[in-house]
mmCIF file with all atom_site columns, C-alpha atoms in Angstrom:
data_model
loop_
_atom_site.group_PDB
_atom_site.id
_atom_site.type_symbol
_atom_site.label_atom_id
_atom_site.label_alt_id
_atom_site.label_comp_id
_atom_site.label_asym_id
_atom_site.label_entity_id
_atom_site.label_seq_id
_atom_site.pdbx_PDB_ins_code
_atom_site.Cartn_x
_atom_site.Cartn_y
_atom_site.Cartn_z
_atom_site.occupancy
_atom_site.B_iso_or_equiv
_atom_site.pdbx_formal_charge
_atom_site.auth_seq_id
_atom_site.auth_comp_id
_atom_site.auth_asym_id
_atom_site.auth_atom_id
_atom_site.pdbx_PDB_model_num
ATOM 1   C CA . UNK J 1 1   ? -234.095 -16.503 91.124 1.00 52.00 ? 211 UNK J CA 1
ATOM 2   C CA . UNK J 1 2   ? -237.425 -17.008 89.492 1.00 56.00 ? 212 UNK J CA 1
ATOM 3   C CA . UNK J 1 3   ? -237.356 -17.752 86.038 1.00 55.00 ? 213 UNK J CA 1
ATOM 4   C CA . UNK J 1 4   ? -240.496 -15.962 84.285 1.00 56.00 ? 214 UNK J CA 1
ATOM 5   C CA . UNK J 1 5   ? -240.575 -18.606 81.581 1.00 55.00 ? 215 UNK J CA 1
ATOM 6   C CA . UNK J 1 6   ? -240.976 -21.417 84.305 1.00 53.00 ? 216 UNK J CA 1
ATOM 7   C CA . UNK J 1 7   ? -243.947 -19.325 86.327 1.00 50.00 ? 217 UNK J CA 1
ATOM 8   C CA . UNK J 1 8   ? -245.919 -18.307 83.521 1.00 49.00 ? 218 UNK J CA 1
ATOM 9   C CA . UNK J 1 9   ? -245.549 -22.010 82.201 1.00 48.00 ? 219 UNK J CA 1
ATOM 10  C CA . UNK J 1 10  ? -247.198 -22.919 85.841 1.00 54.00 ? 220 UNK J CA 1
ATOM 11  C CA . UNK J 1 11  ? -249.660 -20.314 85.543 1.00 52.00 ? 221 UNK J CA 1
ATOM 12  C CA . UNK J 1 12  ? -251.083 -21.721 82.314 1.00 52.00 ? 222 UNK J CA 1
ATOM 13  C CA . UNK J 1 13  ? -251.101 -25.489 83.455 1.00 54.00 ? 223 UNK J CA 1
ATOM 14  C CA . UNK J 1 14  ? -253.299 -24.279 86.507 1.00 52.00 ? 224 UNK J CA 1
ATOM 15  C CA . UNK J 1 15  ? -255.738 -22.266 84.126 1.00 53.00 ? 225 UNK J CA 1
ATOM 16  C CA . UNK J 1 16  ? -255.874 -25.255 81.556 1.00 55.00 ? 226 UNK J CA 1
ATOM 17  C CA . UNK J 1 17  ? -258.724 -27.410 82.895 1.00 55.00 ? 227 UNK J CA 1
ATOM 18  C CA . UNK J 1 18  ? -261.153 -24.319 82.772 1.00 57.00 ? 228 UNK J CA 1
ATOM 19  C CA . UNK J 1 19  ? -263.041 -24.152 80.049 1.00 55.00 ? 229 UNK J CA 1
ATOM 20  C CA . UNK J 1 20  ? -262.682 -20.460 78.198 1.00 53.00 ? 230 UNK J CA 1
ATOM 21  C CA . UNK J 1 21  ? -266.087 -18.462 77.479 1.00 52.00 ? 231 UNK J CA 1
ATOM 22  C CA . UNK J 1 22  ? -264.831 -17.964 74.076 1.00 52.00 ? 232 UNK J CA 1
ATOM 23  C CA . UNK J 1 23  ? -264.233 -21.404 73.106 1.00 69.00 ? 233 UNK J CA 1
ATOM 24  C CA . UNK J 1 24  ? -266.636 -23.371 70.446 1.00 76.00 ? 234 UNK J CA 1
ATOM 25  C CA . UNK J 1 25  ? -268.184 -25.856 72.343 1.00 78.00 ? 235 UNK J CA 1
ATOM 26  C CA . UNK J 1 26  ? -269.431 -27.495 69.126 1.00 82.00 ? 236 UNK J CA 1
ATOM 27  C CA . UNK J 1 27  ? -265.301 -28.316 68.923 1.00 88.00 ? 237 UNK J CA 1
ATOM 28  C CA . UNK J 1 28  ? -264.727 -31.874 69.424 1.00 91.00 ? 238 UNK J CA 1
ATOM 29  C CA . UNK J 1 29  ? -262.577 -31.787 72.644 1.00 91.00 ? 239 UNK J CA 1
ATOM 30  C CA . UNK J 1 30  ? -260.755 -34.103 75.006 1.00 91.00 ? 240 UNK J CA 1
ATOM 31  C CA . UNK J 1 31  ? -261.197 -33.136 78.560 1.00 90.00 ? 241 UNK J CA 1
ATOM 32  C CA . UNK J 1 32  ? -257.806 -34.235 79.943 1.00 91.00 ? 242 UNK J CA 1
ATOM 33  C CA . UNK J 1 33  ? -254.412 -34.864 78.542 1.00 92.00 ? 243 UNK J CA 1
ATOM 34  C CA . UNK J 1 34  ? -252.995 -37.844 77.429 1.00 92.00 ? 244 UNK J CA 1
ATOM 35  C CA . UNK J 1 35  ? -251.012 -39.943 79.859 1.00 91.00 ? 245 UNK J CA 1
ATOM 36  C CA . UNK J 1 36  ? -247.172 -39.996 80.547 1.00 91.00 ? 246 UNK J CA 1
ATOM 37  C CA . UNK J 1 37  ? -247.436 -43.718 78.746 1.00 90.00 ? 247 UNK J CA 1
ATOM 38  C CA . UNK J 1 38  ? -249.216 -43.299 75.910 1.00 92.00 ? 248 UNK J CA 1
ATOM 39  C CA . UNK J 1 39  ? -247.071 -40.220 75.088 1.00 94.00 ? 249 UNK J CA 1
ATOM 40  C CA . UNK J 1 40  ? -244.064 -42.389 75.888 1.00 94.00 ? 250 UNK J CA 1
ATOM 41  C CA . UNK J 1 41  ? -244.896 -45.066 73.725 1.00 94.00 ? 251 UNK J CA 1
ATOM 42  C CA . UNK J 1 42  ? -246.035 -42.946 70.939 1.00 96.00 ? 252 UNK J CA 1
ATOM 43  C CA . UNK J 1 43  ? -242.369 -40.860 71.033 1.00 97.00 ? 253 UNK J CA 1
ATOM 44  C CA . UNK J 1 44  ? -240.741 -44.208 70.816 1.00 97.00 ? 254 UNK J CA 1
ATOM 45  C CA . UNK J 1 45  ? -242.942 -45.165 67.977 1.00 97.00 ? 255 UNK J CA 1
ATOM 46  C CA . UNK J 1 46  ? -241.866 -41.537 66.424 1.00 97.00 ? 256 UNK J CA 1
ATOM 47  C CA . UNK J 1 47  ? -238.342 -42.517 67.102 1.00 97.00 ? 257 UNK J CA 1
ATOM 48  C CA . UNK J 1 48  ? -238.359 -45.766 65.248 1.00 97.00 ? 258 UNK J CA 1
ATOM 49  C CA . UNK J 1 49  ? -239.666 -44.415 62.701 1.00 97.00 ? 259 UNK J CA 1
ATOM 50  C CA . UNK J 1 50  ? -237.262 -41.292 62.308 1.00 97.00 ? 260 UNK J CA 1
ATOM 51  C CA . UNK J 1 51  ? -234.115 -44.466 61.753 1.00 97.00 ? 261 UNK J CA 1
ATOM 52  C CA . UNK J 1 52  ? -236.625 -46.196 59.524 1.00 96.00 ? 262 UNK J CA 1
ATOM 53  C CA . UNK J 1 53  ? -236.617 -43.358 57.527 1.00 96.00 ? 263 UNK J CA 1
ATOM 54  C CA . UNK J 1 54  ? -233.277 -42.891 57.465 1.00 96.00 ? 264 UNK J CA 1
ATOM 55  C CA . UNK J 1 55  ? -232.720 -46.190 56.260 1.00 94.00 ? 265 UNK J CA 1
ATOM 56  C CA . UNK J 1 56  ? -234.664 -45.778 53.296 1.00 94.00 ? 266 UNK J CA 1
ATOM 57  C CA . UNK J 1 57  ? -232.777 -43.184 52.067 1.00 94.00 ? 267 UNK J CA 1
ATOM 58  C CA . UNK J 1 58  ? -229.782 -45.119 52.403 1.00 94.00 ? 268 UNK J CA 1
ATOM 59  C CA . UNK J 1 59  ? -230.997 -47.642 50.586 1.00 94.00 ? 269 UNK J CA 1
ATOM 60  C CA . UNK J 1 60  ? -232.501 -45.258 47.832 1.00 93.00 ? 270 UNK J CA 1
ATOM 61  C CA . UNK J 1 61  ? -229.301 -43.825 47.709 1.00 94.00 ? 271 UNK J CA 1
ATOM 62  C CA . UNK J 1 62  ? -226.939 -46.977 47.296 1.00 92.00 ? 272 UNK J CA 1
ATOM 63  C CA . UNK J 1 63  ? -229.603 -49.471 45.903 1.00 82.00 ? 273 UNK J CA 1
ATOM 64  C CA . UNK J 1 64  ? -233.265 -50.231 44.732 1.00 87.00 ? 274 UNK J CA 1
ATOM 65  C CA . UNK J 1 65  ? -235.671 -47.701 44.711 1.00 90.00 ? 275 UNK J CA 1
ATOM 66  C CA . UNK J 1 66  ? -238.459 -50.238 45.305 1.00 92.00 ? 276 UNK J CA 1
ATOM 67  C CA . UNK J 1 67  ? -237.102 -51.482 48.410 1.00 93.00 ? 277 UNK J CA 1
ATOM 68  C CA . UNK J 1 68  ? -236.910 -47.755 49.633 1.00 93.00 ? 278 UNK J CA 1
ATOM 69  C CA . UNK J 1 69  ? -240.007 -47.479 48.672 1.00 94.00 ? 279 UNK J CA 1
ATOM 70  C CA . UNK J 1 70  ? -241.116 -50.367 50.819 1.00 95.00 ? 280 UNK J CA 1
ATOM 71  C CA . UNK J 1 71  ? -239.588 -49.360 53.877 1.00 95.00 ? 281 UNK J CA 1
ATOM 72  C CA . UNK J 1 72  ? -240.838 -45.829 53.208 1.00 95.00 ? 282 UNK J CA 1
ATOM 73  C CA . UNK J 1 73  ? -244.190 -47.027 53.517 1.00 96.00 ? 283 UNK J CA 1
ATOM 74  C CA . UNK J 1 74  ? -243.386 -49.242 56.706 1.00 96.00 ? 284 UNK J CA 1
ATOM 75  C CA . UNK J 1 75  ? -242.304 -46.050 58.223 1.00 96.00 ? 285 UNK J CA 1
ATOM 76  C CA . UNK J 1 76  ? -245.226 -43.782 57.297 1.00 97.00 ? 286 UNK J CA 1
ATOM 77  C CA . UNK J 1 77  ? -247.171 -46.632 58.549 1.00 97.00 ? 287 UNK J CA 1
ATOM 78  C CA . UNK J 1 78  ? -245.452 -46.749 61.959 1.00 97.00 ? 288 UNK J CA 1
ATOM 79  C CA . UNK J 1 79  ? -245.779 -42.534 62.193 1.00 97.00 ? 289 UNK J CA 1
ATOM 80  C CA . UNK J 1 80  ? -249.518 -43.246 61.596 1.00 97.00 ? 290 UNK J CA 1
ATOM 81  C CA . UNK J 1 81  ? -249.708 -45.725 63.805 1.00 96.00 ? 291 UNK J CA 1
ATOM 82  C CA . UNK J 1 82  ? -247.919 -43.343 66.604 1.00 97.00 ? 292 UNK J CA 1
ATOM 83  C CA . UNK J 1 83  ? -250.377 -40.425 65.657 1.00 96.00 ? 293 UNK J CA 1
ATOM 84  C CA . UNK J 1 84  ? -253.501 -42.721 65.978 1.00 96.00 ? 294 UNK J CA 1
ATOM 85  C CA . UNK J 1 85  ? -251.817 -43.758 69.680 1.00 95.00 ? 295 UNK J CA 1
ATOM 86  C CA . UNK J 1 86  ? -251.880 -40.379 70.469 1.00 94.00 ? 296 UNK J CA 1
ATOM 87  C CA . UNK J 1 87  ? -255.419 -39.351 69.219 1.00 94.00 ? 297 UNK J CA 1
ATOM 88  C CA . UNK J 1 88  ? -257.148 -42.185 71.284 1.00 94.00 ? 298 UNK J CA 1
ATOM 89  C CA . UNK J 1 89  ? -259.548 -41.575 73.841 1.00 92.00 ? 299 UNK J CA 1
ATOM 90  C CA . UNK J 1 90  ? -262.879 -39.809 75.037 1.00 93.00 ? 300 UNK J CA 1
ATOM 91  C CA . UNK J 1 91  ? -263.720 -36.587 73.333 1.00 94.00 ? 301 UNK J CA 1
ATOM 92  C CA . UNK J 1 92  ? -267.056 -34.543 73.970 1.00 93.00 ? 302 UNK J CA 1
ATOM 93  C CA . UNK J 1 93  ? -268.860 -31.728 72.279 1.00 91.00 ? 303 UNK J CA 1
ATOM 94  C CA . UNK J 1 94  ? -272.558 -30.512 72.322 1.00 90.00 ? 304 UNK J CA 1
ATOM 95  C CA . UNK J 1 95  ? -273.477 -33.232 69.649 1.00 90.00 ? 305 UNK J CA 1
ATOM 96  C CA . UNK J 1 96  ? -272.255 -36.139 71.958 1.00 91.00 ? 306 UNK J CA 1
ATOM 97  C CA . UNK J 1 97  ? -269.558 -38.429 73.315 1.00 92.00 ? 307 UNK J CA 1
ATOM 98  C CA . UNK J 1 98  ? -266.826 -39.505 70.874 1.00 93.00 ? 308 UNK J CA 1
ATOM 99  C CA . UNK J 1 99  ? -264.704 -42.955 72.029 1.00 93.00 ? 309 UNK J CA 1
ATOM 100 C CA . UNK J 1 100 ? -261.593 -43.278 69.732 1.00 94.00 ? 310 UNK J CA 1
ATOM 101 C CA . UNK J 1 101 ? -260.111 -46.462 70.070 1.00 92.00 ? 311 UNK J CA 1
ATOM 102 C CA . UNK J 1 102 ? -256.988 -47.919 68.013 1.00 92.00 ? 312 UNK J CA 1
ATOM 103 C CA . UNK J 1 103 ? -258.767 -49.052 65.229 1.00 94.00 ? 313 UNK J CA 1
ATOM 104 C CA . UNK J 1 104 ? -262.483 -47.976 65.726 1.00 94.00 ? 314 UNK J CA 1
ATOM 105 C CA . UNK J 1 105 ? -264.130 -44.669 66.272 1.00 93.00 ? 315 UNK J CA 1
ATOM 106 C CA . UNK J 1 106 ? -267.647 -44.624 68.138 1.00 92.00 ? 316 UNK J CA 1
ATOM 107 C CA . UNK J 1 107 ? -269.907 -41.652 68.240 1.00 92.00 ? 317 UNK J CA 1
ATOM 108 C CA . UNK J 1 108 ? -273.344 -41.121 70.515 1.00 91.00 ? 318 UNK J CA 1
ATOM 109 C CA . UNK J 1 109 ? -275.434 -38.540 70.395 1.00 92.00 ? 319 UNK J CA 1
ATOM 110 C CA . UNK J 1 110 ? -276.243 -37.281 74.142 1.00 90.00 ? 320 UNK J CA 1
ATOM 111 C CA . UNK J 1 111 ? -279.945 -38.372 73.718 1.00 89.00 ? 321 UNK J CA 1
ATOM 112 C CA . UNK J 1 112 ? -279.213 -41.630 73.647 1.00 89.00 ? 322 UNK J CA 1
ATOM 113 C CA . UNK J 1 113 ? -277.153 -41.484 76.884 1.00 87.00 ? 323 UNK J CA 1
ATOM 114 C CA . UNK J 1 114 ? -278.545 -43.063 79.994 1.00 85.00 ? 324 UNK J CA 1
ATOM 115 C CA . UNK J 1 115 ? -276.108 -42.357 82.336 1.00 85.00 ? 325 UNK J CA 1
ATOM 116 C CA . UNK J 1 116 ? -272.165 -41.614 82.772 1.00 89.00 ? 326 UNK J CA 1
ATOM 117 C CA . UNK J 1 117 ? -270.996 -42.805 86.076 1.00 89.00 ? 327 UNK J CA 1
ATOM 118 C CA . UNK J 1 118 ? -267.954 -43.650 88.086 1.00 91.00 ? 328 UNK J CA 1
ATOM 119 C CA . UNK J 1 119 ? -267.564 -47.488 89.609 1.00 91.00 ? 329 UNK J CA 1
ATOM 120 C CA . UNK J 1 120 ? -265.299 -49.450 91.088 1.00 92.00 ? 330 UNK J CA 1
ATOM 121 C CA . UNK J 1 121 ? -264.669 -52.720 89.116 1.00 89.00 ? 331 UNK J CA 1
ATOM 122 C CA . UNK J 1 122 ? -261.967 -54.870 87.763 1.00 90.00 ? 332 UNK J CA 1
ATOM 123 C CA . UNK J 1 123 ? -260.207 -53.135 84.640 1.00 90.00 ? 333 UNK J CA 1
ATOM 124 C CA . UNK J 1 124 ? -257.554 -54.177 82.405 1.00 90.00 ? 334 UNK J CA 1
ATOM 125 C CA . UNK J 1 125 ? -254.206 -52.796 83.000 1.00 89.00 ? 335 UNK J CA 1
ATOM 126 C CA . UNK J 1 126 ? -252.313 -50.607 80.240 1.00 82.00 ? 336 UNK J CA 1
ATOM 127 C CA . UNK J 1 127 ? -255.168 -52.491 77.843 1.00 81.00 ? 337 UNK J CA 1
ATOM 128 C CA . UNK J 1 128 ? -253.635 -55.907 78.566 1.00 84.00 ? 338 UNK J CA 1
ATOM 129 C CA . UNK J 1 129 ? -255.314 -58.723 79.352 1.00 87.00 ? 339 UNK J CA 1
ATOM 130 C CA . UNK J 1 130 ? -254.118 -58.605 82.902 1.00 89.00 ? 340 UNK J CA 1
ATOM 131 C CA . UNK J 1 131 ? -257.328 -56.820 85.227 1.00 87.00 ? 341 UNK J CA 1
ATOM 132 C CA . UNK J 1 132 ? -257.028 -55.282 88.787 1.00 92.00 ? 342 UNK J CA 1
ATOM 133 C CA . UNK J 1 133 ? -259.461 -53.448 90.912 1.00 93.00 ? 343 UNK J CA 1
ATOM 134 C CA . UNK J 1 134 ? -259.652 -49.791 90.047 1.00 92.00 ? 344 UNK J CA 1
ATOM 135 C CA . UNK J 1 135 ? -262.297 -46.964 89.070 1.00 93.00 ? 345 UNK J CA 1
ATOM 136 C CA . UNK J 1 136 ? -263.678 -46.921 85.582 1.00 92.00 ? 346 UNK J CA 1
ATOM 137 C CA . UNK J 1 137 ? -265.916 -44.399 83.910 1.00 92.00 ? 347 UNK J CA 1
ATOM 138 C CA . UNK J 1 138 ? -268.612 -46.141 82.315 1.00 90.00 ? 348 UNK J CA 1
ATOM 139 C CA . UNK J 1 139 ? -271.401 -45.189 79.774 1.00 88.00 ? 349 UNK J CA 1
ATOM 140 C CA . UNK J 1 140 ? -274.786 -46.504 79.727 1.00 86.00 ? 350 UNK J CA 1
ATOM 141 C CA . UNK J 1 141 ? -276.785 -46.624 76.457 1.00 85.00 ? 351 UNK J CA 1
ATOM 142 C CA . UNK J 1 142 ? -280.252 -46.290 75.975 1.00 83.00 ? 352 UNK J CA 1
ATOM 143 C CA . UNK J 1 143 ? -280.557 -48.772 73.157 1.00 78.00 ? 353 UNK J CA 1
ATOM 144 C CA . UNK J 1 144 ? -278.447 -51.219 75.397 1.00 77.00 ? 354 UNK J CA 1
ATOM 145 C CA . UNK J 1 145 ? -279.407 -53.007 78.627 1.00 71.00 ? 355 UNK J CA 1
ATOM 146 C CA . UNK J 1 146 ? -278.022 -51.535 81.768 1.00 64.00 ? 356 UNK J CA 1
ATOM 147 C CA . UNK J 1 147 ? -276.027 -54.474 82.421 1.00 64.00 ? 357 UNK J CA 1
ATOM 148 C CA . UNK J 1 148 ? -274.254 -53.721 79.053 1.00 70.00 ? 358 UNK J CA 1
ATOM 149 C CA . UNK J 1 149 ? -271.867 -50.990 80.158 1.00 76.00 ? 359 UNK J CA 1
ATOM 150 C CA . UNK J 1 150 ? -269.383 -49.441 77.943 1.00 75.00 ? 360 UNK J CA 1
ATOM 151 C CA . UNK J 1 151 ? -266.099 -48.557 80.116 1.00 86.00 ? 361 UNK J CA 1
ATOM 152 C CA . UNK J 1 152 ? -264.483 -45.346 78.628 1.00 89.00 ? 362 UNK J CA 1
ATOM 153 C CA . UNK J 1 153 ? -262.101 -44.718 81.074 1.00 91.00 ? 363 UNK J CA 1
ATOM 154 C CA . UNK J 1 154 ? -259.866 -46.629 83.717 1.00 92.00 ? 364 UNK J CA 1
ATOM 155 C CA . UNK J 1 155 ? -257.673 -45.649 86.455 1.00 92.00 ? 365 UNK J CA 1
ATOM 156 C CA . UNK J 1 156 ? -255.039 -48.293 85.163 1.00 91.00 ? 366 UNK J CA 1
ATOM 157 C CA . UNK J 1 157 ? -255.261 -47.169 81.588 1.00 88.00 ? 367 UNK J CA 1
ATOM 158 C CA . UNK J 1 158 ? -252.739 -45.448 79.570 1.00 88.00 ? 368 UNK J CA 1
ATOM 159 C CA . UNK J 1 159 ? -253.696 -42.013 80.352 1.00 90.00 ? 369 UNK J CA 1
ATOM 160 C CA . UNK J 1 160 ? -254.253 -42.475 84.125 1.00 91.00 ? 370 UNK J CA 1
ATOM 161 C CA . UNK J 1 161 ? -251.782 -45.024 85.212 1.00 88.00 ? 371 UNK J CA 1
ATOM 162 C CA . UNK J 1 162 ? -250.614 -43.610 88.599 1.00 87.00 ? 372 UNK J CA 1
ATOM 163 C CA . UNK J 1 163 ? -252.445 -40.396 88.183 1.00 89.00 ? 373 UNK J CA 1
ATOM 164 C CA . UNK J 1 164 ? -255.727 -40.968 90.348 1.00 89.00 ? 374 UNK J CA 1
ATOM 165 C CA . UNK J 1 165 ? -256.187 -37.030 90.423 1.00 92.00 ? 375 UNK J CA 1
ATOM 166 C CA . UNK J 1 166 ? -256.461 -36.555 86.734 1.00 92.00 ? 376 UNK J CA 1
ATOM 167 C CA . UNK J 1 167 ? -258.841 -39.662 86.417 1.00 92.00 ? 377 UNK J CA 1
ATOM 168 C CA . UNK J 1 168 ? -261.177 -37.855 89.034 1.00 93.00 ? 378 UNK J CA 1
ATOM 169 C CA . UNK J 1 169 ? -261.063 -34.440 87.379 1.00 93.00 ? 379 UNK J CA 1
ATOM 170 C CA . UNK J 1 170 ? -261.490 -36.363 84.196 1.00 93.00 ? 380 UNK J CA 1
ATOM 171 C CA . UNK J 1 171 ? -264.284 -38.564 84.840 1.00 93.00 ? 381 UNK J CA 1
ATOM 172 C CA . UNK J 1 172 ? -266.151 -35.354 86.812 1.00 93.00 ? 382 UNK J CA 1
ATOM 173 C CA . UNK J 1 173 ? -266.043 -33.557 83.291 1.00 92.00 ? 383 UNK J CA 1
ATOM 174 C CA . UNK J 1 174 ? -267.141 -35.774 81.245 1.00 92.00 ? 384 UNK J CA 1
ATOM 175 C CA . UNK J 1 175 ? -270.303 -36.674 83.886 1.00 91.00 ? 385 UNK J CA 1
ATOM 176 C CA . UNK J 1 176 ? -270.748 -32.767 83.935 1.00 90.00 ? 386 UNK J CA 1
ATOM 177 C CA . UNK J 1 177 ? -271.003 -32.957 79.864 1.00 89.00 ? 387 UNK J CA 1
ATOM 178 C CA . UNK J 1 178 ? -273.474 -35.494 80.058 1.00 90.00 ? 388 UNK J CA 1
ATOM 179 C CA . UNK J 1 179 ? -275.608 -34.305 82.470 1.00 88.00 ? 389 UNK J CA 1
ATOM 180 C CA . UNK J 1 180 ? -275.725 -30.897 80.528 1.00 87.00 ? 390 UNK J CA 1
ATOM 181 C CA . UNK J 1 181 ? -276.175 -32.021 77.157 1.00 83.00 ? 391 UNK J CA 1
ATOM 182 C CA . UNK J 1 182 ? -278.709 -34.623 77.726 1.00 74.00 ? 392 UNK J CA 1
ATOM 183 C CA . UNK J 1 183 ? -280.983 -32.152 79.837 1.00 63.00 ? 393 UNK J CA 1
ATOM 184 C CA . UNK J 1 184 ? -281.330 -29.678 76.613 1.00 50.00 ? 394 UNK J CA 1
#
């Protein structure tokens, strides 16, 4: 027995990668979905934050308000970290390319971009110091030397680990945005 909500959901997922003609190209957008590792870590952090919030309520009801305030501050910090983790990635618009890291966001206008290309190189596994052989989407900037390239996405990052097809789609989309907007 087919369930209509499942088939409708699949139809939406299939057409999700296609840019709709009425969407504003000036708006910053991430041309891929966050990966399961990133979403899983953020969900665990939010679960931890809920327990800490509950502890803050119990402390406020039974004891010191200042201690409850400190615990509330810790839980808000964990929530902000989880939200920032979900926001990380590469965002594009007609104005340029934005690389959002955990602590730092870099925005680069398209006229300063020389090339965006996929290369085979050693990449960091889930952002840790350990490197493995993989692919990286690199950005060559006009104000830097060609040897000094910045990796935007990797096949072994939190968004694309064990999702090679998703990496290829995202890399192709970002390369298309770059070639389209550098000409203009």
